[in-house]
């Protein structure tokens, strides 16, 4: 329960929400980092593929069927906890893609290099911004796709811009 | 000090105007509060305490704490946190108690004594009567608006009274998406829920009385109101008190220094007026409010030095903690604040680690370089109105302190007087909306409006929603609290003689 002490998910919790290595190799897939019983369920309605479900009552934590998820990322902006990420480890070469919610301004530009942070806010390295989605339907929770080394894809969960123009 | 770029909000500011502060010419925006304009101009000291002459800034920003009283255009004791700025205003730091100038008393048309203070018989509400209305709702937050909607749909005519110029209560400051499920407006940002509720009201026989304070409630259900500086009376058949909650203060050395603000005040300043509270903030309290307001500070471009929490664990949801953690904000559990440092405003904070019995651990004291200390240490229900009317009271820790005894239909010990939302026990906007709905339905039923069978069906639906929201571990506290409360109501029964 260390996340109750410092706000950071521990290994055991992460293992429970992490897709299998097998699945990770097949293509982009969701990681729902929401492990507590809280009264919330918009993620369920957001996924048209039925990959996320909340069984019993509203408070159950979301169960994810990674086999049904195609990594589209639509659920990212629907989550009030900003707890949903999509990782793509299936790309050729050294790099993976991480899609994350980013509710700060100014937004980064496509192609820009940003400094990446882990769940504790520690600097991990740098990443290239591949895409910034800020459609009206996302309701002010834009989705940013970052290109990061595969070895860091399970840890990069936030970023800061190098210079704020 | 003004926010010009925000990820969620756009600020529509009034035109720039000039005003005077202690003889200096300053610029502010028309319509913003005097305190916000001063803050934006870098002025944080608003008055001096009467006996010790200690500097005072604002604290609550909602007209509750009197920490912001200043002399405006010669009139002392003006609550600058809720008084709009006007062109050419003369604003002065207040150092004394002040005297009320001629004609300054809001006694209205009541007979007055030589000092202009109205003479009223004990137990009688002063002022001209506004006439009768079947239902009055005090408080235009999520609970009050939902109550008026539920009753209005059954044809009940009502007035909703709120002291603010905008209805919505706490919702108008919540930039984050709400939890719950679709029927509780989950995924919708708090700021967008108020307008949704207001648009539902439009079709209904509901009148909004904004900028109106309910000063008193008499046990014959007469409300004493302050409308545009004048006393008015309202005698509804039923009343729903949905007055929300006030922030708790925390006692530590120098906790009265300007720069020590309530979390709600910080939100008001930042999300309503678009003015940042400072450059570097220490957040005290890691419940949901402390965590969410920290995130909102980051969104406004303010640095959060740390969030400290006396308990060994974070009180709020992990997902809220995770958002600020990954942005680099340390969360120091088992830590408390010892003292605020600074002469006239906050320049730092001393924090210390504590053991299980909250005793400071030797050698762990350290200084944080901050200019703002934000307190998010809990809320207390605003129950004064209900208590004035003479409702039975009970102290229920899980609900945030003393509350009016009420049943599942939110009726107090006084028939026809209901209490809902944070005023009936501290919870969430989602539960406040359902409680408001239940109170509205109960009032409608009492007034004989609508089909009783249909009302019962609506009641079951709302009650089921409440049960679902309270089912998890974070709902345990209010769930226990409400169960204890209902048992109390049941045991003692309704005392009709109090009506
Ligand atoms: C930082 C923060 C984050 C939150 N996040 C969430 C969340 O994610 N989800 C959620 O469900 N809830 C959340 N809440 C809680 C939620 O905002 C409150 O529980 C809810 O607003 C309570 O509703 P209410 O109608 O009872 O009271 P309020 O919203 O407080 O409204 C009461 C109204 O009554 C008025 N009033 C009081 N006394 C008088 C009087 N005498 N005369 C006239 N008017 C009066 C007040 O000015 C106010 O407008 C959050 C709260 C905070 C502070
Ligand atoms: S990424 Fe797309 S498919 Fe996968 S869970 Fe989210 S919404 Fe469903
Ligand atoms: S929407 Fe987000 S916070 Fe809510 S249950 Fe789903 S994953 Fe958790
Ligand atoms: S009354 Fe103005 S800050 Fe509290």
XYZ file of C-alpha atoms and ligand atoms in Angstrom:
737
model
C 0.000 0.000 0.000
C 2.932 2.343 -0.463
C 0.934 4.441 -2.925
C -1.171 5.592 0.027
C 1.985 6.842 1.675
C 3.660 8.657 -1.205
C 1.254 8.626 -4.135
C 3.410 6.325 -6.271
C 2.229 2.897 -7.429
C 4.500 0.094 -6.218
C 5.722 -2.938 -8.180
C 2.896 -5.171 -7.069
C 0.216 -2.719 -8.181
C 2.004 -2.044 -11.437
C 2.227 -5.739 -12.227
C -1.532 -5.969 -11.826
C -2.263 -3.215 -14.361
C 0.520 -4.016 -16.858
C -0.380 -5.853 -20.065
C 1.444 -9.149 -20.655
C 4.767 -9.042 -22.567
C 3.051 -11.033 -25.267
C 0.329 -8.434 -25.653
C 2.804 -5.540 -25.493
C 4.627 -6.961 -28.509
C 1.452 -7.046 -30.582
C 0.718 -3.330 -30.691
C -0.381 -0.279 -28.714
C -2.281 -1.139 -25.562
C -3.827 0.603 -22.584
C -2.478 0.783 -19.045
C -5.150 1.781 -16.549
C -3.304 2.880 -13.411
C -6.352 3.025 -11.179
C -6.181 0.510 -8.368
C -8.426 1.784 -5.585
C -12.116 1.409 -4.919
C -13.444 4.872 -5.801
C -16.937 5.814 -7.055
C -16.091 6.322 -10.734
C -16.659 4.698 -14.120
C -16.405 6.987 -17.191
C -13.601 4.801 -18.591
C -16.092 1.965 -19.111
C -18.393 4.050 -21.287
C -15.474 5.589 -23.173
C -14.241 2.302 -24.641
C -16.417 1.146 -27.514
C -14.486 -2.113 -27.725
C -15.630 -3.181 -24.295
C -12.059 -3.589 -23.057
C -12.735 -1.874 -19.710
C -15.329 -3.114 -17.280
C -16.326 -2.414 -13.717
C -18.005 -5.495 -12.357
C -20.077 -5.251 -9.154
C -20.693 -1.722 -7.916
C -19.574 1.690 -9.103
C -16.660 1.582 -6.665
C -14.899 -1.479 -8.079
C -11.621 -0.700 -9.782
C -11.637 -1.134 -13.547
C -10.797 -4.553 -14.984
C -9.109 -4.425 -18.387
C -9.179 -7.095 -21.065
C -6.024 -6.172 -22.938
C -6.935 -8.572 -25.722
C -9.929 -6.403 -26.638
C -7.990 -3.119 -26.516
C -6.586 -1.742 -29.765
C -4.712 1.125 -28.110
C -6.832 3.843 -29.719
C -6.401 6.086 -26.651
C -9.956 7.427 -26.572
C -10.324 6.524 -22.892
C -7.335 8.701 -21.876
C -9.241 11.996 -21.885
C -12.361 10.471 -20.339
C -10.674 9.588 -17.073
C -11.142 12.190 -14.314
C -8.206 10.603 -12.489
C -5.904 11.094 -15.503
C -4.823 7.546 -14.743
C -4.957 6.031 -18.229
C -1.969 5.712 -20.566
C -1.336 3.866 -23.825
C 2.045 2.319 -24.600
C 3.242 0.928 -27.918
C 6.200 -1.434 -27.510
C 5.620 -3.107 -30.860
C 7.528 -0.589 -32.965
C 10.656 -1.640 -34.844
C 13.898 -0.463 -33.309
C 14.751 1.012 -29.934
C 11.802 3.304 -29.380
C 8.335 2.957 -27.993
C 5.401 5.387 -27.939
C 3.694 6.591 -24.767
C 0.388 8.453 -24.980
C -0.503 10.516 -21.933
C -2.997 13.178 -20.798
C -1.521 16.674 -20.479
C -3.629 19.460 -18.959
C -1.035 22.237 -18.991
C -0.377 25.242 -21.199
C 1.335 25.982 -23.455
C 1.067 22.675 -25.267
C 4.258 21.327 -26.821
C 4.738 21.404 -30.592
C 4.997 18.324 -32.701
C 8.685 17.438 -33.121
C 9.731 19.310 -29.988
C 12.085 17.623 -27.506
C 10.744 17.502 -23.940
C 12.130 16.298 -20.604
C 10.388 13.155 -19.377
C 9.383 12.417 -15.786
C 8.447 9.205 -13.999
C 5.633 8.550 -11.496
C 7.662 10.271 -8.773
C 8.349 13.340 -10.893
C 12.023 12.386 -11.297
C 13.655 13.223 -14.602
C 14.181 10.120 -16.736
C 15.467 11.508 -19.995
C 14.130 13.156 -23.084
C 11.527 12.413 -25.690
C 10.359 13.673 -29.038
C 6.754 14.800 -29.266
C 5.134 12.714 -32.012
C 1.601 14.066 -31.843
C -0.603 16.441 -29.900
C -4.341 15.789 -29.947
C -6.506 18.623 -28.700
C -9.876 18.045 -30.345
C -13.023 19.593 -28.918
C -14.302 16.142 -27.931
C -11.346 15.737 -25.598
C -12.776 18.626 -23.540
C -9.504 20.319 -22.591
C -7.631 17.138 -21.740
C -5.237 16.923 -24.691
C -3.361 13.697 -25.445
C 0.356 13.904 -26.161
C 2.286 11.050 -27.818
C 5.955 10.792 -26.890
C 8.734 8.760 -28.487
C 10.796 7.253 -25.668
C 13.348 4.436 -25.432
C 11.559 1.104 -24.923
C 13.371 0.638 -21.623
C 11.624 3.782 -20.285
C 8.132 3.261 -21.688
C 6.798 1.714 -18.491
C 8.064 4.639 -16.432
C 7.510 7.842 -18.442
C 4.228 9.291 -17.201
C 4.674 13.046 -17.499
C 6.937 15.614 -19.116
C 7.962 19.238 -18.912
C 8.808 21.546 -21.758
C 12.403 22.666 -21.987
C 11.675 26.338 -22.358
C 8.364 28.049 -21.851
C 7.956 30.565 -24.638
C 0.124 37.915 -10.593
C -2.718 37.568 -13.107
C -3.142 34.323 -15.024
C -3.158 34.969 -18.742
C -2.999 31.428 -20.078
C -4.950 28.602 -18.461
C -5.516 25.060 -19.738
C -9.160 24.942 -18.670
C -10.459 28.451 -18.053
C -10.703 31.698 -19.932
C -11.127 34.791 -17.820
C -13.521 37.474 -18.936
C -12.255 40.479 -17.058
C -13.978 43.804 -16.785
C -12.360 46.943 -18.209
C -9.294 48.278 -16.449
C -10.136 50.975 -13.918
C -8.266 53.099 -11.390
C -8.796 53.048 -7.656
C -7.018 54.409 -4.629
C -5.333 52.329 -1.954
C -3.948 54.189 1.077
C -3.364 57.191 -1.134
C -1.666 55.213 -3.933
C -3.234 54.933 -7.373
C -3.683 51.307 -8.436
C -5.316 49.642 -11.404
C -7.758 46.771 -11.258
C -10.530 45.242 -13.315
C -14.079 46.415 -12.934
C -16.295 43.886 -11.190
C -13.571 41.779 -9.620
C -13.489 41.869 -5.830
C -11.478 44.573 -4.105
C -9.321 41.909 -2.427
C -8.584 40.228 -5.772
C -7.597 43.542 -7.355
C -5.294 44.315 -4.426
C -3.766 40.850 -4.581
C -3.133 41.215 -8.291
C -1.365 44.492 -7.478
C 0.784 42.716 -4.914
C -1.041 43.976 -1.818
C -1.602 41.197 0.689
C -2.016 43.092 3.971
C -5.577 44.432 4.204
C -6.038 45.419 7.828
C -4.544 45.187 11.285
C -5.913 43.193 14.178
C -7.619 45.456 16.684
C -5.739 44.673 19.866
C -2.292 43.517 18.800
C -2.090 45.383 15.523
C -1.015 42.256 13.644
C -1.257 42.299 9.851
C -4.234 40.511 8.320
C -4.888 39.355 4.785
C -7.893 37.537 3.491
C -8.524 33.931 4.436
C -11.859 32.549 3.250
C -12.631 34.775 0.227
C -16.347 34.055 0.646
C -17.404 36.584 3.245
C -17.235 34.310 6.261
C -14.132 35.074 8.326
C -13.932 38.906 8.518
C -10.183 38.805 7.968
C -10.430 41.153 4.967
C -12.364 44.072 6.458
C -11.210 47.430 5.069
C -12.479 50.982 4.944
C -13.992 51.651 1.531
C -15.148 55.151 0.556
C -15.070 56.029 4.237
C -17.233 53.069 5.318
C -15.403 50.700 7.669
C -15.748 46.908 7.928
C -16.370 46.299 4.242
C -15.754 42.662 3.309
C -13.379 43.308 0.449
C -13.312 39.644 -0.589
C -16.910 39.842 -1.829
C -17.294 43.534 -2.668
C -16.866 44.385 -6.356
C -14.291 46.999 -7.328
C -15.592 50.247 -8.792
C -13.881 53.098 -10.587
C -12.349 55.647 -8.233
C -12.986 53.659 -5.044
C -11.082 54.821 -1.995
C -9.758 51.733 -0.212
C -7.907 52.046 3.100
C -6.161 49.639 5.437
C -8.340 49.379 8.523
C -6.622 49.673 11.900
C -9.557 50.150 14.282
C -12.986 48.677 14.830
C -14.557 51.546 12.896
C -17.906 53.245 13.416
C -20.977 52.810 11.268
C -21.715 56.063 9.408
C -25.182 57.643 9.297
C -27.699 55.622 7.356
C -25.264 52.730 7.095
C -27.447 50.244 8.935
C -29.447 47.886 6.767
C -32.530 48.099 8.995
C -34.782 49.024 6.095
C -38.115 50.538 6.897
C -38.281 49.215 10.461
C -38.576 51.856 13.193
C -35.112 52.874 14.353
C -33.561 54.218 17.527
C -31.447 57.399 17.739
C -28.407 55.575 16.279
C -30.354 54.271 13.321
C -30.426 50.709 14.661
C -33.806 49.143 13.850
C -36.070 48.321 16.753
C -37.731 44.967 16.309
C -39.628 42.819 18.747
C -37.717 39.732 19.828
C -38.489 36.783 17.602
C -39.848 38.891 14.783
C -38.102 39.219 11.433
C -37.561 42.850 10.432
C -38.194 44.316 7.031
C -40.900 44.280 4.423
C -42.374 40.912 3.511
C -41.667 39.564 0.054
C -44.850 37.527 0.187
C -45.393 33.840 0.353
C -43.835 31.066 -1.591
C -44.331 27.305 -1.141
C -40.592 26.547 -1.033
C -37.463 28.569 -0.312
C -34.043 27.048 -0.886
C -31.119 28.734 0.854
C -27.893 28.085 -1.045
C -27.504 27.827 -4.806
C -24.823 25.154 -4.875
C -25.316 21.681 -6.343
C -27.593 20.659 -3.447
C -29.833 23.737 -3.560
C -30.164 23.825 -7.343
C -30.969 20.110 -7.487
C -33.608 20.566 -4.780
C -35.329 23.373 -6.697
C -35.204 21.321 -9.908
C -36.717 18.214 -8.296
C -39.531 20.194 -6.664
C -40.021 22.412 -9.712
C -40.556 19.388 -11.953
C -43.497 18.490 -9.732
C -44.896 21.983 -10.176
C -43.643 23.491 -6.910
C -42.931 27.209 -7.098
C -39.706 28.158 -5.298
C -37.023 30.758 -4.743
C -33.339 29.916 -4.532
C -31.396 32.354 -2.357
C -27.632 32.722 -2.668
C -25.326 35.427 -1.448
C -23.084 35.166 -4.503
C -23.711 36.893 -7.811
C -23.328 33.541 -9.615
C -25.155 30.368 -8.661
C -23.245 27.084 -8.457
C -21.642 27.174 -5.003
C -18.350 25.326 -4.903
C -18.815 24.099 -8.467
C -17.747 27.399 -10.004
C -14.166 26.789 -8.813
C -13.767 23.147 -9.797
C -11.802 22.898 -13.018
C -11.307 19.137 -12.840
C -13.565 16.422 -14.212
C -15.893 14.946 -11.622
C -16.054 11.321 -10.560
C -19.148 9.195 -10.280
C -21.095 7.799 -13.193
C -22.962 9.478 -16.001
C -26.098 10.224 -13.970
C -23.869 12.099 -11.504
C -22.300 14.202 -14.276
C -19.071 12.180 -14.114
C -16.376 13.279 -16.537
C -17.913 16.759 -16.665
C -15.819 19.527 -15.142
C -17.294 21.098 -12.005
C -17.356 24.544 -13.675
C -19.610 23.127 -16.383
C -22.088 21.405 -14.028
C -23.488 24.660 -12.571
C -24.589 26.003 -15.974
C -26.138 22.597 -16.746
C -28.226 22.734 -13.583
C -29.177 26.363 -14.288
C -30.390 25.513 -17.771
C -32.588 22.788 -16.261
C -34.079 25.446 -13.981
C -35.034 27.750 -16.820
C -38.208 25.901 -17.741
C -39.339 25.593 -14.137
C -41.209 27.932 -11.745
C -38.013 28.783 -9.887
C -36.836 32.285 -9.098
C -33.147 32.905 -8.401
C -32.401 35.551 -5.775
C -28.679 36.116 -6.141
C -26.641 38.566 -4.101
C -29.046 37.838 -1.252
C -27.912 36.660 2.173
C -30.171 34.718 4.513
C -29.364 36.323 7.851
C -31.759 34.468 10.072
C -34.348 31.742 10.230
C -37.160 31.918 12.768
C -38.921 28.845 14.093
C -42.126 29.680 12.242
C -40.039 29.234 9.066
C -39.693 32.969 8.427
C -36.460 33.881 6.684
C -34.759 37.182 7.287
C -32.945 38.264 4.132
C -30.490 40.971 3.196
C -31.390 42.133 -0.311
C -29.405 45.018 -1.771
C -28.527 46.364 1.646
C -32.097 46.112 2.992
C -33.784 43.657 5.322
C -36.578 41.635 3.777
C -38.786 38.885 5.112
C -39.929 35.699 3.410
C -42.411 33.226 4.842
C -42.334 30.034 2.824
C -44.273 26.898 3.695
C -41.157 24.746 3.426
C -37.441 25.569 3.505
C -34.410 23.632 2.346
C -31.140 24.754 3.922
C -28.332 23.950 1.474
C -25.725 26.400 2.709
C -22.636 24.237 2.154
C -19.618 24.309 4.442
C -16.847 26.534 5.784
C -13.166 25.743 5.846
C -11.415 24.716 9.002
C -8.557 26.748 10.386
C -5.406 25.211 11.808
C -3.631 26.660 14.829
C 0.140 27.110 14.501
C 2.543 29.927 15.201
C 1.839 32.931 12.950
C -1.106 31.201 11.313
C -2.746 34.630 11.104
C -0.098 36.057 8.738
C -1.296 37.290 5.360
C -0.355 34.516 2.925
C -1.960 31.774 5.007
C -5.095 31.091 3.002
C -7.876 28.532 2.984
C -7.874 26.183 0.005
C -11.270 27.502 -1.058
C -9.944 31.071 -0.996
C -7.008 30.069 -3.177
C -9.431 28.453 -5.607
C -11.666 31.509 -5.681
C -8.759 33.849 -6.295
C -7.222 31.620 -8.935
C -10.184 30.062 -10.743
C -12.823 32.762 -10.413
C -10.673 35.911 -10.573
C -7.662 34.579 -12.464
C -5.194 35.889 -9.886
C -2.467 33.599 -8.513
C -2.121 33.467 -4.708
C 1.697 33.590 -4.797
C 4.761 32.092 -6.452
C 5.503 29.094 -4.231
C 2.920 27.356 -2.101
C 2.979 24.876 0.768
C -0.209 22.824 0.824
C -1.279 21.566 4.239
C -3.520 18.501 3.961
C -3.493 15.621 1.486
C -7.203 14.909 1.332
C -8.883 15.255 -2.059
C -9.197 19.024 -1.692
C -5.498 19.508 -0.890
C -4.478 17.249 -3.762
C -6.862 18.805 -6.287
C -6.079 22.403 -5.376
C -2.343 21.586 -5.643
C -2.946 20.330 -9.162
C -4.971 23.454 -9.963
C -2.099 25.596 -8.668
C 0.278 23.818 -11.045
C -2.172 24.453 -13.877
C -2.156 28.145 -12.994
C 1.633 28.133 -13.254
C 2.301 28.273 -9.502
C 5.005 26.133 -7.940
C 3.910 23.774 -5.149
C 6.856 23.221 -2.788
C 5.219 20.260 -1.033
C 1.993 18.808 0.232
C 2.208 17.854 3.888
C -0.146 15.517 5.720
C -0.151 14.679 9.426
C -1.533 11.192 8.923
C 0.814 8.429 7.766
C -1.223 8.074 4.563
C -2.696 10.287 1.860
C -6.371 10.909 2.643
C -7.607 11.502 -0.910
C -7.767 9.256 -3.953
C -4.498 7.823 -5.205
C -5.244 9.048 -8.737
C -5.321 12.654 -7.494
C -2.059 12.153 -5.589
C -0.433 10.541 -8.652
C -1.188 13.593 -10.840
C 0.849 15.935 -8.665
C 3.498 13.367 -7.747
C 4.488 12.811 -11.364
C 4.648 16.570 -11.835
C 7.334 16.582 -9.149
C 5.402 17.723 -6.064
C 6.607 15.865 -2.944
C 3.898 14.488 -0.664
C 5.232 14.392 2.881
C 2.990 12.168 4.975
C 3.469 12.159 8.789
C 4.429 15.839 8.584
C 2.889 18.910 10.111
C 3.470 22.649 10.052
C 5.116 24.249 13.082
C 5.132 27.893 12.131
C 4.710 30.402 9.357
C 7.671 32.724 8.982
C 7.603 36.350 7.943
C 7.048 39.833 9.328
C 4.086 41.186 7.400
C 3.442 38.343 4.956
C 4.542 34.721 4.672
C 8.152 34.226 3.573
C 8.597 30.610 4.661
C 7.238 27.673 6.615
C 8.770 25.356 9.191
C 7.569 21.784 8.909
C 8.398 18.751 11.006
C 7.928 15.006 10.863
C 5.541 13.578 13.453
C 5.180 10.118 14.987
C 1.910 8.159 15.284
C 0.756 10.306 18.169
C 1.535 13.527 16.251
C 4.609 14.274 18.379
C 7.403 16.029 16.474
C 10.381 13.800 15.696
C 13.605 15.413 16.931
C 15.935 16.786 14.316
C 13.430 16.611 11.453
C 12.386 20.270 11.442
C 13.084 22.044 8.196
C 12.290 25.277 6.455
C 10.464 25.531 3.151
C 10.891 28.631 1.098
C 7.280 29.590 0.299
C 5.232 32.775 0.102
C 1.839 31.119 0.516
C 0.543 28.477 2.908
C -2.681 26.896 1.798
C -4.814 25.093 4.386
C -6.895 22.138 3.231
C -7.647 20.661 6.625
C -11.305 19.893 6.375
C -14.675 21.559 6.298
C -17.408 22.211 8.838
C -21.092 22.251 7.828
C -22.802 25.671 7.764
C -25.644 24.872 10.120
C -26.328 28.228 11.781
C -29.624 28.858 9.996
C -31.093 25.491 10.916
C -29.888 25.829 14.489
C -31.407 29.315 14.768
C -34.751 27.843 13.859
C -34.261 25.474 16.769
C -33.694 22.134 15.098
C -32.392 19.324 17.232
C -28.593 19.099 16.963
C -26.101 16.290 17.163
C -22.343 16.046 16.923
C -21.436 13.411 14.364
C -17.695 13.360 13.754
C -18.001 11.502 10.439
C -20.178 14.299 9.033
C -17.788 17.078 9.985
C -19.098 18.212 13.371
C -22.424 19.489 14.656
C -25.331 19.075 12.276
C -29.104 19.328 12.403
C -30.602 15.916 13.110
C -32.275 14.705 9.925
C -33.780 11.578 8.431
C -33.210 9.911 5.033
C -35.727 12.394 3.556
C -33.443 15.204 4.886
C -36.222 16.613 7.088
C -34.969 18.076 10.376
C -36.800 17.902 13.686
C -38.862 20.880 12.491
C -41.515 19.693 10.023
C -41.105 21.370 6.659
C -37.481 22.347 7.306
C -34.931 20.291 5.367
C -31.156 20.317 5.185
C -29.075 18.972 2.277
C -25.585 18.817 0.815
C -22.447 19.739 2.747
C -24.633 21.577 5.297
C -26.013 18.190 6.365
C -22.608 16.495 6.479
C -19.418 16.962 4.456
C -19.402 14.903 1.274
C -19.168 15.511 -2.440
C -21.051 17.472 -5.066
C -22.352 14.209 -6.506
C -23.939 13.245 -3.193
C -25.028 16.858 -2.579
C -27.034 16.782 -5.831
C -28.820 13.580 -4.828
C -29.514 14.816 -1.307
C -30.852 18.047 -2.742
C -33.104 16.049 -5.034
C -34.399 13.966 -2.092
C -35.099 17.093 -0.036
C -36.873 18.706 -2.995
C -39.020 15.615 -3.457
C -39.852 15.427 0.244
C -40.844 19.097 0.311
C -43.019 18.619 -2.779
C -44.718 15.652 -1.187
C -45.374 17.629 1.968
C -46.852 20.440 -0.132
C -49.131 17.945 -1.821
C -47.665 18.474 -5.274
C -47.432 15.711 -7.854
C -48.479 12.094 -7.697
C -47.261 10.493 -4.420
C -46.543 7.147 -6.103
C -44.426 8.871 -8.717
C -42.574 10.793 -6.021
C -41.876 7.556 -4.149
C -40.387 6.040 -7.299
C -38.137 9.091 -7.771
C -37.115 8.903 -4.123
C -36.082 5.241 -4.429
C -34.043 6.043 -7.516
C -32.145 8.893 -5.829
C -31.637 6.871 -2.650
C -30.157 4.015 -4.685
C -27.786 6.493 -6.342
C -26.642 7.771 -2.965
C -26.074 4.249 -1.696
C -23.945 3.444 -4.763
C -21.785 6.555 -4.302
C -21.243 5.821 -0.624
C -20.532 2.108 -1.109
C -16.726 2.286 -1.408
C -14.020 2.767 1.222
C -13.970 6.548 0.683
C -17.725 6.623 1.333
C -17.424 4.681 4.552
C -17.176 7.732 6.783
C -20.262 9.597 5.528
C -22.123 6.291 5.293
C -21.535 5.559 8.992
C -22.247 9.169 9.860
C -25.558 9.183 8.038
C -26.577 5.835 9.544
C -25.899 7.179 13.043
C -27.802 10.326 12.178
C -30.872 8.469 10.876
C -30.862 6.297 13.995
C -30.887 9.441 16.133
C -33.773 10.884 14.138
C -35.659 7.623 14.412
C -35.114 7.177 18.115
C -36.356 10.593 19.051
C -39.071 10.808 16.426
C -40.395 14.041 14.985
C -41.406 16.521 17.600
C -44.351 18.299 16.004
C -44.593 20.738 18.913
C -41.446 22.474 17.686
C -43.140 23.594 14.495
C -11.188 21.534 -4.156
C -12.487 20.805 -4.144
C -12.649 19.741 -5.011
C -13.836 19.022 -5.028
N -13.965 17.999 -5.925
C -15.115 17.319 -6.016
C -15.293 16.267 -6.976
O -14.407 15.928 -7.760
N -16.464 15.615 -7.025
C -17.467 15.950 -6.178
O -18.525 15.330 -6.275
N -17.339 16.928 -5.244
C -16.178 17.616 -5.143
N -16.033 18.616 -4.195
C -17.063 18.819 -3.190
C -18.197 19.662 -3.633
O -17.756 20.835 -4.271
C -19.073 20.020 -2.460
O -19.323 18.866 -1.707
C -20.398 20.569 -2.956
O -20.189 21.767 -3.645
C -21.393 20.789 -1.831
O -22.570 21.309 -2.386
P -23.582 22.179 -1.559
O -24.635 22.589 -2.505
O -23.951 21.439 -0.346
O -22.750 23.432 -1.041
P -21.966 24.613 -1.805
O -21.515 24.202 -3.148
O -20.935 25.061 -0.852
O -23.064 25.745 -1.971
C -23.609 26.437 -0.870
C -24.042 27.806 -1.328
O -24.814 28.425 -0.314
C -24.471 29.785 -0.200
N -24.822 30.235 1.147
C -24.348 29.752 2.326
N -24.902 30.395 3.356
C -25.760 31.301 2.832
C -26.658 32.257 3.396
N -26.787 32.402 4.702
N -27.376 33.035 2.552
C -27.265 32.903 1.210
N -26.444 31.998 0.625
C -25.715 31.211 1.423
C -22.991 29.768 -0.472
O -22.502 31.027 -0.842
C -22.900 28.751 -1.609
O -23.064 29.349 -2.866
C -14.864 19.366 -4.140
C -14.721 20.444 -3.248
C -13.558 21.173 -3.250
C -13.410 22.343 -2.309
S -7.222 2.493 -25.680
Fe -9.104 2.415 -26.891
S -9.556 0.239 -27.042
Fe -8.055 0.445 -25.424
S -9.238 0.580 -23.580
Fe -8.912 2.680 -24.246
S -10.678 3.169 -25.489
Fe -10.639 0.950 -25.245
S -12.346 6.740 -15.250
Fe -10.219 6.736 -14.523
S -10.347 7.165 -12.332
Fe -12.407 6.580 -13.006
S -12.500 4.373 -12.616
Fe -11.864 4.639 -14.744
S -9.633 4.615 -14.653
Fe -10.346 4.959 -12.563
S -14.579 37.453 4.981
Fe -13.289 38.171 3.427
S -11.635 36.793 3.510
Fe -13.010 35.934 4.898
